[in-house]
Amino acid sequence: MNVDIKAEDFTPRRHTYSNVARRYGEDRPASRYDEATYDLQATTNFHYRPLWAPEFEIFDTRRTAVVMEDWYAFDDPRQFYYATYNISRANMNAAADRAFEFVDQRDLMSRVEPGWLETVRHYLVPVRHFEWAADLNSLRITDYGYGTRVTSAAMFAAADRLGMAQLLTRIGLVLDGYDEAGLQTARTAWLEAPDWQGVRRLAEDTLVIDDWFETFVAQYLAADGMLHPLVYGVFDDAGLDHGATAVSMMCEFMVDWLKDNARWVDALVQVAAAESPENAELISGWYRTWRDRAVEAVSPLATTVLGDAGDSSVGTIKDALDARATGLGLEA
Amino acid sequence: MAKKIPLKRKYEMMTRGLAWDTTYQDMDDVYPYDKFEGIKIHDWDAWEDPFRLTQDAYWKYQAEKERKLYAVIDSFAQNNGQLGLSDARYLGALKLFLTGVSPLEYQAHRHFAHLARNIRGTGAQVAAQMQSIDELRHAQTQIHAISHYNKYFDGLHDFTHMHDRVWYLSVPKSFFDDAVSAGPFEFFTAISFSFEYVLTNLLFVPFMSGAAYNGDLATVTFGFSAQSDESRHMTLGLEVIKFLLEQDEANVPIIQHWIDKWFWRGHRLLSLVGMMMDYMLPKKIMSWKDAWEMYFEEQGGALFEDLARYGIRPPMHAEQANNEKHRISHEVWAIFYQYTHAAGFHTWDIDDEHKAWLSAEYPDTFDKYYRPRLDLWKQMAADGNRYYNMALPQLCQVCQIPMGFTEPDDPTTICFRSREYQGDRYHFCSDGCQYIFDHEPEKYIQAWLPVHQIFQGNCGGAEIPDVLNWYHLNLGVDNMAYEGSAEEKIWNDWMATRRVGAART
Ligand SMILES: [Fe+2]
Ligand SMILES: [Fe+2]
Ligand SMILES: [Zn+2]
């Protein structure tokens, strides 16, 4: 059958969903990101209060003290929806796989000085537990957060954290020649080593924060903002003098991730802080509290790894973080 | 050289190995919600991971699936794939799906995140987290797959707004609100077990097979793509139940009650699917009755035989549900036919061929009870007097469906049940719904019942057009009979052009 397409009228009767058109102020073709994230969450006419939290509606703006006129004012600069998110991470992960292969083929692990290898085992492998806590915090934000613009990105971040916890597990196995005793040693360090207790206490304390936006600031701005640059930046740099190229290669995922994720974190903080002086003050207060906690938490670890240079390294990271926070409209 | 670690052990290191018992904070403060339901768990280590999927493998598989899925969605849009539909009436099923089911996918995403955060067994947490992101996938890919249809057809354009407001959409919405407002183990039982394991073949499969039979390539591609996700969700549902039952005998009666409740709640929700299968698909997959027999009576029967060793019996009102398989699709279609002026999809008069099919599928009931009503309505429409019911219906306090179901022993008498609670009288469509109310009256009296809300003036105004505006229904476009609708016209125009095009060659 030869169909005479020209004779048919395929003028669309509308270009996107009405909720998206309302946000655009006109009916025009929409991005997949917008269709996948605008207004998905129920906002009204909930049937029952949660048995487990009867003071709240199922989704409730009062779950945070931050006040927004419109909880859909946030934009993920990466425009992630499920498909683009997974494709992005599959690509990053393919690069990680190649790095592991390269390390294995060239036997790069044998070039790491034994003393430094011991240090790496101590500072790097326990981070998998920190990532697990970060995963739980991301799920808390996904659960209690308001509006899909926030929560869908938080879901992706949760998957990232689980992925990194597992990647670190894999690294832990490589560091010990695939003997799982290394993971056990790192676990003991996480639970008992004095220089890890600050970080563990910080992680546990963030798990019981009630306000999800505070959880977000504590985890994504403060804790990550101090620990990630220290471990994957400063410690990693120090390792280059000890033949630890292998470690840098295996950690590249985390370095790329931090940059990528910071775009989302910064955009969220910036918009919320710009909304009102009250928001800016509130978020600034959380920032300062949790930054101080994070600085205190990571310092002993920095001393273990860097000796006397530890404190100044932590200070440098703190200054950079403060500058970043100031740039986002916070008072550091 | 790399030592080989067994897969099971490796997966445990990748999941349970990550967590620890907190000491700076009390575990009960970190996990405050997993005890209040009375479920006793002695040993989370006994949890059998229902699947072993690490996050890196997840990214890889899912990215591959998405590349393929979006390639199909793109080419579907470019090639005006809507022309391959069996008929524009098929869109009714898609409208019901996007407005009624996709928001539930989204809700499932949010609440599986709640479970993943709040259950203190790491194996179960990780499985719930995977499901949470899967369900986000389902919501987002459904929106994208249906986006093209929205450009040409009505009733799809404001699905989340409608889901929060429109009277019949309070049926699926209250169903899910009920589950998420419960504790974590009831949610697992309600959604992972009762819904995804026991009843999924009666929800998801009919919509996806309906899409396949009716030329909806976009939706069917999504459906295939979601199959591997769903099989993970099903194994999780079964593992949760078995785990809870094995942990402590005291869990058995609690779980049994939840199974009784959620079976009936699911059955009532599925009556909308039954209507869709028997009345709305231009090309039928199978009748609701056959589907019920195959998927619940046979497969569900085998499942409950298997669960008997834990002390679990079949759901309390299973017999009534089996009994209703001859009627509910007809009863629900009748409701929507009468109230299609207040609905976001069209209904239509049933033609002779379709009636013959119904008669053959429902030899005991169709000709006797339902055909005369359809004949009468068709005649009324032919006389220029298409039947619309302008009185607002009474709704069941629990399932929120208008009271159109009939007595177990008499398909000609509407079933009414009622209870007085704290000085007010509440109404139910069935013994099953009344049973559910009796266990948690303080929950169900909170229900946001659309008809009550209209009468209280909370839905845009006192007149039906005010309410429909408030729903964001485009009057005379999204609603009313298919005959004479904009959708019928556009479809007929396309088809006429194609016939001309074909004749010319
Ligand atoms: Fe789903
Ligand atoms: Fe599912
Ligand atoms: Zn009912």
CSV table of N, CA, C and O in Angstrom, one decimal, chain A residues 2-4 8-10 13-18 22 32 35-36 39 41-45 47-49 51-52 59 82 85-86 128-129 132 135-136 142-145 148 151 155 158 166 180 183 187 190 197 200 204-205 207, chain B residues 9 13-14 17-20 23-25 33 55 58-59 62 66 74 83 106-107 110 114 117 125 129 132 137 140 143-144 147 150-154 157-158 160 164 173 177 180-182 265 400 443 446 448 494 498 504-505:
chain,number,residue,atom,x,y,z
A,2,ASN,N,0.6,2.1,-0.9
A,2,ASN,CA,1.4,3.4,-1.0
A,2,ASN,C,0.6,4.5,-0.4
A,2,ASN,O,-0.5,4.9,-0.9
A,3,VAL,N,1.0,5.0,0.7
A,3,VAL,CA,0.2,6.0,1.4
A,3,VAL,C,0.6,7.4,1.0
A,3,VAL,O,1.8,7.7,1.0
A,4,ASP,N,-0.3,8.2,0.7
A,4,ASP,CA,-0.1,9.5,0.3
A,4,ASP,C,0.0,10.4,1.5
A,4,ASP,O,-1.0,11.0,2.0
A,8,GLU,N,-2.2,14.0,4.3
A,8,GLU,CA,-2.6,13.8,5.7
A,8,GLU,C,-2.2,15.0,6.5
A,8,GLU,O,-1.1,15.5,6.3
A,9,ASP,N,-3.0,15.3,7.5
A,9,ASP,CA,-2.7,16.5,8.3
A,9,ASP,C,-2.2,16.0,9.7
A,9,ASP,O,-2.9,15.4,10.4
A,10,PHE,N,-0.9,16.2,9.9
A,10,PHE,CA,-0.3,15.8,11.2
A,10,PHE,C,0.1,17.0,12.0
A,10,PHE,O,1.1,16.9,12.7
A,13,ARG,N,-2.0,18.8,17.9
A,13,ARG,CA,-3.0,19.6,18.5
A,13,ARG,C,-2.5,20.2,19.8
A,13,ARG,O,-3.1,21.1,20.3
A,14,ARG,N,-1.4,19.7,20.3
A,14,ARG,CA,-0.7,20.3,21.4
A,14,ARG,C,0.7,19.8,21.4
A,14,ARG,O,1.0,18.8,20.8
A,15,HIS,N,1.7,20.6,22.0
A,15,HIS,CA,3.1,20.2,21.8
A,15,HIS,C,3.7,19.5,23.1
A,15,HIS,O,4.7,18.9,23.0
A,16,THR,N,3.0,19.7,24.2
A,16,THR,CA,3.5,19.0,25.4
A,16,THR,C,2.4,18.9,26.4
A,16,THR,O,1.2,19.3,26.1
A,17,TYR,N,2.7,18.3,27.5
A,17,TYR,CA,1.7,18.1,28.5
A,17,TYR,C,1.3,19.5,29.1
A,17,TYR,O,2.1,20.4,29.1
A,18,SER,N,0.1,19.6,29.6
A,18,SER,CA,-0.4,20.9,30.0
A,18,SER,C,0.4,21.5,31.2
A,18,SER,O,0.6,22.7,31.3
A,22,ARG,N,2.1,25.1,31.1
A,22,ARG,CA,1.8,26.2,32.1
A,22,ARG,C,3.1,26.7,32.7
A,22,ARG,O,3.3,27.9,32.9
A,32,ARG,N,12.8,16.5,27.2
A,32,ARG,CA,12.5,15.2,27.9
A,32,ARG,C,12.7,15.4,29.4
A,32,ARG,O,12.0,14.8,30.2
A,35,GLU,N,9.6,17.1,30.8
A,35,GLU,CA,8.4,16.2,30.8
A,35,GLU,C,8.6,15.2,31.9
A,35,GLU,O,7.6,14.8,32.6
A,36,ALA,N,9.8,14.8,32.1
A,36,ALA,CA,10.0,13.7,33.1
A,36,ALA,C,10.1,14.1,34.5
A,36,ALA,O,10.2,13.3,35.4
A,39,ASP,N,6.2,18.3,38.1
A,39,ASP,CA,4.9,18.1,38.7
A,39,ASP,C,4.6,16.6,38.9
A,39,ASP,O,3.4,16.3,38.9
A,41,GLN,N,5.2,14.6,41.4
A,41,GLN,CA,4.8,14.2,42.8
A,41,GLN,C,3.4,14.8,43.1
A,41,GLN,O,3.0,15.9,42.7
A,42,ALA,N,2.6,14.0,43.8
A,42,ALA,CA,1.3,14.4,44.2
A,42,ALA,C,1.5,15.6,45.2
A,42,ALA,O,2.4,15.7,46.0
A,43,THR,N,0.6,16.6,45.1
A,43,THR,CA,0.7,17.8,46.0
A,43,THR,C,-0.5,18.0,46.9
A,43,THR,O,-0.4,18.8,47.8
A,44,THR,N,-1.6,17.3,46.6
A,44,THR,CA,-2.8,17.7,47.3
A,44,THR,C,-3.8,16.5,47.4
A,44,THR,O,-3.6,15.5,46.7
A,45,ASN,N,-4.8,16.7,48.2
A,45,ASN,CA,-5.8,15.6,48.4
A,45,ASN,C,-5.3,14.3,48.7
A,45,ASN,O,-5.7,13.2,48.2
A,47,HIS,N,-5.0,11.0,50.9
A,47,HIS,CA,-6.1,10.3,51.5
A,47,HIS,C,-5.9,10.0,53.0
A,47,HIS,O,-6.9,10.2,53.8
A,48,TYR,N,-4.7,9.6,53.4
A,48,TYR,CA,-4.5,9.3,54.8
A,48,TYR,C,-3.2,9.8,55.2
A,48,TYR,O,-2.2,9.9,54.5
A,49,ARG,N,-3.1,10.1,56.5
A,49,ARG,CA,-1.8,10.5,57.1
A,49,ARG,C,-1.0,9.3,57.3
A,49,ARG,O,-1.5,8.2,57.7
A,51,LEU,N,0.9,6.5,59.1
A,51,LEU,CA,0.8,5.9,60.4
A,51,LEU,C,2.1,6.2,61.2
A,51,LEU,O,2.1,6.4,62.4
A,52,TRP,N,3.2,6.3,60.4
A,52,TRP,CA,4.5,6.4,61.0
A,52,TRP,C,4.9,7.9,61.2
A,52,TRP,O,6.0,8.1,61.8
A,59,PHE,N,3.4,13.7,51.3
A,59,PHE,CA,4.4,14.6,50.9
A,59,PHE,C,4.1,16.0,51.5
A,59,PHE,O,3.0,16.4,51.4
A,82,TYR,N,16.0,9.4,33.9
A,82,TYR,CA,16.5,8.1,34.1
A,82,TYR,C,17.5,7.6,33.0
A,82,TYR,O,18.5,7.1,33.2
A,85,TYR,N,20.7,9.7,32.8
A,85,TYR,CA,21.5,9.4,34.0
A,85,TYR,C,22.3,8.1,33.8
A,85,TYR,O,23.5,8.0,34.0
A,86,ASN,N,21.5,7.0,33.5
A,86,ASN,CA,22.1,5.7,33.4
A,86,ASN,C,23.2,5.6,32.3
A,86,ASN,O,24.2,5.0,32.4
A,128,ARG,N,34.3,3.3,51.9
A,128,ARG,CA,33.0,2.6,51.4
A,128,ARG,C,31.9,2.7,52.4
A,128,ARG,O,30.7,2.7,52.0
A,129,HIS,N,32.3,2.7,53.7
A,129,HIS,CA,31.2,2.9,54.7
A,129,HIS,C,30.6,4.3,54.7
A,129,HIS,O,29.4,4.5,54.9
A,132,TRP,N,28.2,4.5,52.0
A,132,TRP,CA,26.9,3.8,52.4
A,132,TRP,C,26.0,4.8,53.2
A,132,TRP,O,24.8,4.9,52.9
A,135,ASP,N,24.6,7.2,50.9
A,135,ASP,CA,23.5,6.5,50.1
A,135,ASP,C,22.3,6.7,51.0
A,135,ASP,O,21.2,7.1,50.5
A,136,LEU,N,22.3,6.3,52.2
A,136,LEU,CA,21.1,6.4,53.1
A,136,LEU,C,20.6,7.9,53.2
A,136,LEU,O,19.4,8.1,53.1
A,142,THR,N,15.4,11.7,48.9
A,142,THR,CA,14.5,11.2,47.9
A,142,THR,C,13.1,10.9,48.5
A,142,THR,O,12.0,11.2,47.9
A,143,ASP,N,13.1,10.5,49.7
A,143,ASP,CA,11.9,10.1,50.5
A,143,ASP,C,11.2,11.4,51.0
A,143,ASP,O,10.0,11.6,50.6
A,144,TYR,N,11.8,12.2,51.7
A,144,TYR,CA,11.2,13.3,52.3
A,144,TYR,C,11.2,14.6,51.5
A,144,TYR,O,10.5,15.6,51.8
A,145,GLY,N,12.1,14.6,50.5
A,145,GLY,CA,12.2,15.9,49.7
A,145,GLY,C,10.9,16.2,49.0
A,145,GLY,O,10.0,15.4,48.9
A,148,THR,N,9.7,16.6,42.3
A,148,THR,CA,10.5,15.7,41.6
A,148,THR,C,11.8,16.3,41.1
A,148,THR,O,12.8,15.6,40.9
A,151,THR,N,13.9,15.4,44.0
A,151,THR,CA,14.0,14.0,44.5
A,151,THR,C,14.5,13.1,43.4
A,151,THR,O,15.1,12.1,43.7
A,155,MET,N,17.6,10.6,43.9
A,155,MET,CA,17.6,9.2,43.6
A,155,MET,C,18.9,8.8,42.8
A,155,MET,O,19.5,7.8,43.1
A,158,ALA,N,21.8,8.8,45.0
A,158,ALA,CA,21.8,7.6,45.8
A,158,ALA,C,22.4,6.4,45.1
A,158,ALA,O,23.3,5.7,45.7
A,166,GLN,N,30.5,0.4,46.2
A,166,GLN,CA,30.9,-0.9,45.6
A,166,GLN,C,32.2,-0.9,44.9
A,166,GLN,O,33.0,-1.8,44.9
A,180,GLU,N,39.7,-11.0,50.9
A,180,GLU,CA,38.7,-10.2,51.6
A,180,GLU,C,39.1,-9.8,53.0
A,180,GLU,O,38.4,-9.0,53.6
A,183,LEU,N,39.2,-6.1,53.4
A,183,LEU,CA,37.9,-5.3,53.7
A,183,LEU,C,37.6,-5.4,55.2
A,183,LEU,O,37.1,-4.4,55.8
A,187,ARG,N,37.2,-2.3,57.7
A,187,ARG,CA,36.0,-2.2,58.5
A,187,ARG,C,36.3,-2.0,60.0
A,187,ARG,O,35.7,-1.1,60.6
A,190,TRP,N,37.3,1.5,60.4
A,190,TRP,CA,36.1,2.4,60.4
A,190,TRP,C,35.5,2.4,61.7
A,190,TRP,O,35.0,3.4,62.3
A,197,GLN,N,37.3,7.8,63.7
A,197,GLN,CA,36.1,8.0,64.5
A,197,GLN,C,35.3,9.3,64.3
A,197,GLN,O,34.1,9.4,64.4
A,200,ARG,N,33.3,8.7,61.2
A,200,ARG,CA,32.1,7.8,61.5
A,200,ARG,C,31.1,8.5,62.3
A,200,ARG,O,29.9,8.4,62.0
A,204,GLU,N,27.2,9.1,61.2
A,204,GLU,CA,26.1,8.6,62.0
A,204,GLU,C,25.2,9.8,62.4
A,204,GLU,O,24.0,9.7,62.5
A,205,ASP,N,25.8,10.9,62.8
A,205,ASP,CA,25.0,12.1,63.2
A,205,ASP,C,24.2,12.6,62.0
A,205,ASP,O,23.1,13.1,62.2
A,207,LEU,N,22.8,10.9,59.8
A,207,LEU,CA,21.7,9.9,59.6
A,207,LEU,C,20.4,10.2,60.4
A,207,LEU,O,19.4,9.7,60.1
B,9,ARG,N,29.1,-14.6,47.8
B,9,ARG,CA,29.9,-13.9,48.8
B,9,ARG,C,30.3,-12.5,48.4
B,9,ARG,O,30.3,-11.6,49.2
B,13,MET,N,29.6,-8.8,50.1
B,13,MET,CA,30.6,-7.8,50.4
B,13,MET,C,30.2,-6.4,49.8
B,13,MET,O,30.4,-5.4,50.4
B,14,MET,N,29.5,-6.5,48.7
B,14,MET,CA,29.1,-5.3,47.9
B,14,MET,C,27.8,-4.7,48.5
B,14,MET,O,27.4,-3.6,48.1
B,17,GLY,N,28.1,-5.9,53.5
B,17,GLY,CA,29.4,-5.6,54.0
B,17,GLY,C,29.6,-4.1,54.2
B,17,GLY,O,30.5,-3.7,54.9
B,18,LEU,N,28.8,-3.3,53.5
B,18,LEU,CA,28.9,-1.8,53.6
B,18,LEU,C,28.4,-1.3,54.9
B,18,LEU,O,28.8,-0.2,55.4
B,19,ALA,N,27.4,-1.9,55.5
B,19,ALA,CA,26.7,-1.4,56.6
B,19,ALA,C,27.3,-1.8,57.9
B,19,ALA,O,28.1,-2.7,58.0
B,20,TRP,N,27.0,-1.1,59.0
B,20,TRP,CA,27.5,-1.4,60.3
B,20,TRP,C,26.5,-1.0,61.3
B,20,TRP,O,25.6,-0.2,61.0
B,23,THR,N,27.0,3.2,66.6
B,23,THR,CA,27.2,3.3,68.1
B,23,THR,C,27.1,4.7,68.6
B,23,THR,O,26.8,4.9,69.7
B,24,TYR,N,27.4,5.7,67.7
B,24,TYR,CA,27.3,7.1,68.2
B,24,TYR,C,25.8,7.5,68.2
B,24,TYR,O,25.5,8.4,68.9
B,25,GLN,N,25.1,6.8,67.4
B,25,GLN,CA,23.6,7.0,67.4
B,25,GLN,C,23.0,5.7,67.6
B,25,GLN,O,23.4,4.7,67.0
B,33,TYR,N,11.4,3.3,62.1
B,33,TYR,CA,10.0,2.8,61.7
B,33,TYR,C,9.9,1.3,61.4
B,33,TYR,O,8.8,0.9,60.9
B,55,GLN,N,25.6,-2.2,41.3
B,55,GLN,CA,25.2,-0.9,40.7
B,55,GLN,C,25.9,-0.8,39.3
B,55,GLN,O,25.3,-0.3,38.4
B,58,TYR,N,24.1,-2.7,36.9
B,58,TYR,CA,22.8,-2.1,36.7
B,58,TYR,C,22.9,-1.0,35.7
B,58,TYR,O,22.1,-0.9,34.7
B,59,TRP,N,23.9,-0.1,35.9
B,59,TRP,CA,24.1,1.0,34.9
B,59,TRP,C,24.2,0.5,33.5
B,59,TRP,O,23.6,1.0,32.5
B,62,GLN,N,20.9,-1.2,32.1
B,62,GLN,CA,19.8,-0.3,32.0
B,62,GLN,C,20.1,0.7,30.9
B,62,GLN,O,19.2,1.1,30.2
B,66,GLU,N,17.8,1.5,27.7
B,66,GLU,CA,17.3,2.8,27.4
B,66,GLU,C,17.7,3.3,26.0
B,66,GLU,O,16.9,3.9,25.3
B,74,ASP,N,11.6,7.4,19.5
B,74,ASP,CA,11.9,8.5,18.5
B,74,ASP,C,11.4,8.2,17.1
B,74,ASP,O,10.8,9.0,16.4
B,83,LEU,N,-0.7,6.0,13.6
B,83,LEU,CA,-1.5,5.5,12.5
B,83,LEU,C,-1.6,4.0,12.5
B,83,LEU,O,-2.5,3.4,11.9
B,106,TYR,N,5.3,6.3,40.0
B,106,TYR,CA,6.1,7.3,40.6
B,106,TYR,C,6.0,7.2,42.2
B,106,TYR,O,7.1,7.3,42.9
B,107,GLN,N,4.8,7.0,42.6
B,107,GLN,CA,4.6,6.8,44.1
B,107,GLN,C,5.5,5.6,44.6
B,107,GLN,O,6.1,5.7,45.7
B,110,ARG,N,9.0,6.7,45.1
B,110,ARG,CA,9.3,7.5,46.3
B,110,ARG,C,9.3,6.6,47.5
B,110,ARG,O,10.1,6.7,48.5
B,114,HIS,N,11.8,5.2,50.6
B,114,HIS,CA,11.5,5.2,52.1
B,114,HIS,C,11.9,3.9,52.7
B,114,HIS,O,12.5,3.8,53.8
B,117,ARG,N,15.6,3.4,52.9
B,117,ARG,CA,16.2,4.1,54.0
B,117,ARG,C,15.9,3.6,55.3
B,117,ARG,O,16.7,3.8,56.3
B,125,GLN,N,17.4,-3.6,52.0
B,125,GLN,CA,17.6,-2.2,51.6
B,125,GLN,C,18.0,-2.0,50.2
B,125,GLN,O,17.5,-1.2,49.5
B,129,GLN,N,16.2,-0.3,47.1
B,129,GLN,CA,16.8,0.9,46.4
B,129,GLN,C,16.7,0.7,44.9
B,129,GLN,O,16.4,1.6,44.1
B,132,SER,N,13.4,1.2,43.7
B,132,SER,CA,13.0,2.6,43.7
B,132,SER,C,13.4,3.3,42.4
B,132,SER,O,12.6,4.0,41.8
B,137,ARG,N,12.2,5.0,36.7
B,137,ARG,CA,12.3,4.7,35.3
B,137,ARG,C,10.9,4.5,34.6
B,137,ARG,O,10.6,5.1,33.6
B,140,GLN,N,9.0,7.7,34.2
B,140,GLN,CA,9.6,8.7,33.3
B,140,GLN,C,9.5,8.1,31.8
B,140,GLN,O,9.2,8.9,30.9
B,143,ILE,N,5.9,8.4,30.5
B,143,ILE,CA,5.6,9.8,30.1
B,143,ILE,C,6.2,10.1,28.7
B,143,ILE,O,5.5,10.6,27.9
B,144,HIS,N,7.4,9.6,28.5
B,144,HIS,CA,8.0,9.8,27.2
B,144,HIS,C,7.4,9.0,26.1
B,144,HIS,O,7.3,9.5,25.0
B,147,SER,N,4.1,10.6,25.3
B,147,SER,CA,4.2,12.0,25.0
B,147,SER,C,3.7,12.3,23.5
B,147,SER,O,3.0,13.3,23.2
B,150,ASN,N,0.0,12.3,23.2
B,150,ASN,CA,-0.6,13.5,23.8
B,150,ASN,C,-0.7,14.6,22.8
B,150,ASN,O,-1.5,15.5,22.9
B,151,LYS,N,0.2,14.6,21.8
B,151,LYS,CA,0.2,15.7,20.8
B,151,LYS,C,-1.1,15.6,19.9
B,151,LYS,O,-1.5,16.6,19.3
B,152,TYR,N,-1.6,14.4,19.8
B,152,TYR,CA,-2.7,14.2,18.8
B,152,TYR,C,-4.0,13.8,19.5
B,152,TYR,O,-5.1,13.9,18.9
B,153,PHE,N,-4.0,13.3,20.7
B,153,PHE,CA,-5.2,12.7,21.3
B,153,PHE,C,-5.5,13.5,22.6
B,153,PHE,O,-4.6,14.1,23.2
B,154,ASP,N,-6.7,13.3,23.1
B,154,ASP,CA,-7.2,14.1,24.3
B,154,ASP,C,-7.1,13.2,25.5
B,154,ASP,O,-6.9,12.0,25.5
B,157,HIS,N,-3.4,15.0,28.7
B,157,HIS,CA,-2.6,16.2,28.7
B,157,HIS,C,-2.2,16.7,30.1
B,157,HIS,O,-1.3,17.5,30.3
B,158,ASP,N,-3.0,16.3,31.1
B,158,ASP,CA,-2.7,16.9,32.5
B,158,ASP,C,-2.8,15.8,33.5
B,158,ASP,O,-3.5,15.9,34.5
B,160,THR,N,-1.0,14.3,35.9
B,160,THR,CA,-0.8,14.4,37.4
B,160,THR,C,-1.8,15.2,38.1
B,160,THR,O,-2.2,14.9,39.2
B,164,ASP,N,-4.6,13.7,41.1
B,164,ASP,CA,-4.8,14.3,42.4
B,164,ASP,C,-6.3,14.7,42.6
B,164,ASP,O,-6.6,15.1,43.8
B,173,LYS,N,-5.3,6.2,43.4
B,173,LYS,CA,-4.6,7.1,44.3
B,173,LYS,C,-4.7,6.7,45.8
B,173,LYS,O,-3.8,6.5,46.5
B,177,ASP,N,-1.9,5.5,48.4
B,177,ASP,CA,-1.8,6.3,49.6
B,177,ASP,C,-2.0,5.4,50.8
B,177,ASP,O,-1.3,5.6,51.8
B,180,VAL,N,1.4,3.5,51.2
B,180,VAL,CA,2.6,4.3,51.7
B,180,VAL,C,2.4,4.9,53.1
B,180,VAL,O,3.3,5.1,53.8
B,181,SER,N,1.1,5.0,53.5
B,181,SER,CA,0.9,5.5,54.8
B,181,SER,C,0.9,4.4,55.9
B,181,SER,O,0.9,4.7,57.0
B,182,ALA,N,1.1,3.2,55.4
B,182,ALA,CA,1.2,2.1,56.3
B,182,ALA,C,2.7,1.9,56.7
B,182,ALA,O,3.6,2.6,56.2
B,265,ARG,N,-8.3,-5.2,48.2
B,265,ARG,CA,-8.0,-3.8,47.7
B,265,ARG,C,-7.5,-3.9,46.2
B,265,ARG,O,-8.0,-3.1,45.4
B,400,GLN,N,-13.5,3.4,47.0
B,400,GLN,CA,-13.9,4.7,46.4
B,400,GLN,C,-14.5,4.5,45.0
B,400,GLN,O,-14.7,5.5,44.3
B,443,LYS,N,-8.3,5.1,60.0
B,443,LYS,CA,-7.6,5.4,58.8
B,443,LYS,C,-8.6,5.8,57.7
B,443,LYS,O,-8.5,6.9,57.0
B,446,GLN,N,-10.5,9.1,57.1
B,446,GLN,CA,-9.8,10.3,56.6
B,446,GLN,C,-9.9,10.4,55.1
B,446,GLN,O,-9.5,11.4,54.5
B,448,TRP,N,-10.2,11.0,51.3
B,448,TRP,CA,-10.7,12.2,50.5
B,448,TRP,C,-11.6,11.7,49.5
B,448,TRP,O,-11.2,11.3,48.4
B,494,TRP,N,-7.9,10.8,9.1
B,494,TRP,CA,-6.7,10.1,8.7
B,494,TRP,C,-7.0,8.8,8.0
B,494,TRP,O,-6.4,8.6,6.9
B,498,ARG,N,-6.1,7.8,4.1
B,498,ARG,CA,-5.3,6.6,3.7
B,498,ARG,C,-6.1,5.7,2.7
B,498,ARG,O,-5.5,5.2,1.8
B,504,ARG,N,-5.7,5.3,-4.9
B,504,ARG,CA,-5.0,5.9,-6.0
B,504,ARG,C,-3.9,5.1,-6.6
B,504,ARG,O,-3.5,5.3,-7.7
B,505,THR,N,-3.4,4.2,-5.8
B,505,THR,CA,-2.2,3.4,-6.3
B,505,THR,C,-2.7,2.2,-7.0
B,505,THR,O,-3.8,1.7,-6.9
